[in-house]
Coordinates of C-alpha atoms in Angstrom, one line a residue:
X1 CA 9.7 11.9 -20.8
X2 CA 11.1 8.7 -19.9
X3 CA 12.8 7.0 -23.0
X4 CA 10.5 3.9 -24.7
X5 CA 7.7 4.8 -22.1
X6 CA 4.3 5.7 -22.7
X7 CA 2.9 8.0 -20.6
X8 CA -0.2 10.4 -20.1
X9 CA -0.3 14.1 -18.5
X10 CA -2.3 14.7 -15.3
X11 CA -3.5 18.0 -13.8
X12 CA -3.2 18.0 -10.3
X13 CA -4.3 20.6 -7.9
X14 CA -1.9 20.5 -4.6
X15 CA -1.9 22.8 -1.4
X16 CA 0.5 25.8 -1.1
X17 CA 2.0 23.5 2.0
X18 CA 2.1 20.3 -0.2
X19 CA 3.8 22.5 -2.9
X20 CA 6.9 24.4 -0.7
X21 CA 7.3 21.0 1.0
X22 CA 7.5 19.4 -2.8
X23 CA 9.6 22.1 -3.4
X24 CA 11.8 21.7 -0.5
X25 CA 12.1 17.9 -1.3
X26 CA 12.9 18.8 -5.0
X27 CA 16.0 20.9 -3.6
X28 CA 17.1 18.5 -1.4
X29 CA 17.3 15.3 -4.1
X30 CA 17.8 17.7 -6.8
X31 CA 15.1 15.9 -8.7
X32 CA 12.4 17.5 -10.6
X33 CA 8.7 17.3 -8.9
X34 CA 7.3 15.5 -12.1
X35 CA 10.1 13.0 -10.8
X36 CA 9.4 13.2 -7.0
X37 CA 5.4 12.8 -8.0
X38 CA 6.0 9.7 -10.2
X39 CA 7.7 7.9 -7.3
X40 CA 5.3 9.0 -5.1
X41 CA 2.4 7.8 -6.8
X42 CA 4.0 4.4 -7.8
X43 CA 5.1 3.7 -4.1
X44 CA 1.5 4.4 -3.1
X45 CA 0.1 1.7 -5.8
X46 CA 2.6 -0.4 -4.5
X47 CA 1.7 -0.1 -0.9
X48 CA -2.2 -0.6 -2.1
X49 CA -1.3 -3.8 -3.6
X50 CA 0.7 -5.1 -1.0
X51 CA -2.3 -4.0 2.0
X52 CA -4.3 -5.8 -1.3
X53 CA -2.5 -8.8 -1.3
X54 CA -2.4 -8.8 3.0
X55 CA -6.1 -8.9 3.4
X56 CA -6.6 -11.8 0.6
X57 CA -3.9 -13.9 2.6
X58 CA -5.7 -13.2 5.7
X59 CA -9.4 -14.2 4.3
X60 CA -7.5 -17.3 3.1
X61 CA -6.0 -18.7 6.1
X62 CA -8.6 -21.5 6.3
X63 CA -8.9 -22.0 2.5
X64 CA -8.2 -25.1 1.7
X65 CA -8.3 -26.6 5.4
X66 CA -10.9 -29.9 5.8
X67 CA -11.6 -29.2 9.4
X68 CA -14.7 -27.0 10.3
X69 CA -13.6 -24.0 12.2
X70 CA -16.0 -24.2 15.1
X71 CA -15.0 -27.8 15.9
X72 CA -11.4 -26.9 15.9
X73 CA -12.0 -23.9 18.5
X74 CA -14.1 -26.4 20.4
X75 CA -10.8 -28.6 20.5
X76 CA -8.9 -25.5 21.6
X77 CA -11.4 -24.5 24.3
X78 CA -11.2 -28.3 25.4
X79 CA -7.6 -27.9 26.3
X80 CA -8.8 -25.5 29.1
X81 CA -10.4 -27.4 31.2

């Protein structure tokens, strides 16, 4: 356990391939898997948030904005001709 942190047990049922390639990986950074898993799942939460975060910047592109979106494509589209 991690010194001053909190922290609950999970069971977690993995394939034989997830497992030897765990393993593998656990060799290789001489790490324990409870370690590799850890940083695994906190990289995933991060990536969520950040795909999170993404779509909620995309949605609010036109937050704020006073001109109607139609009549600003119409401008655009006038340019065209």
């Amino acid at each position: 356990m991690l010194a001053g942190i909190d922290m609950g047990r999970i069971l977690l049922d993995l394939s034989d391939d997830v497992i030897k390639r765990l393993d593998d990986l656990k060799h290789q950074r001489d790490l324990p898997r409870a370690e590799l898993l850890r940083e695994a799942v906190e990289e995933y939460l991060e990536r969520q948030n950040q795909a999170k975060a993404a779509i909620a910047n995309a949605l609010g592109l036109w937050q704020g904005c006073e001109e109607d979106g139609v009549e600003y494509e119409r401008a655009l589209r006038e340019e065209w001709k």
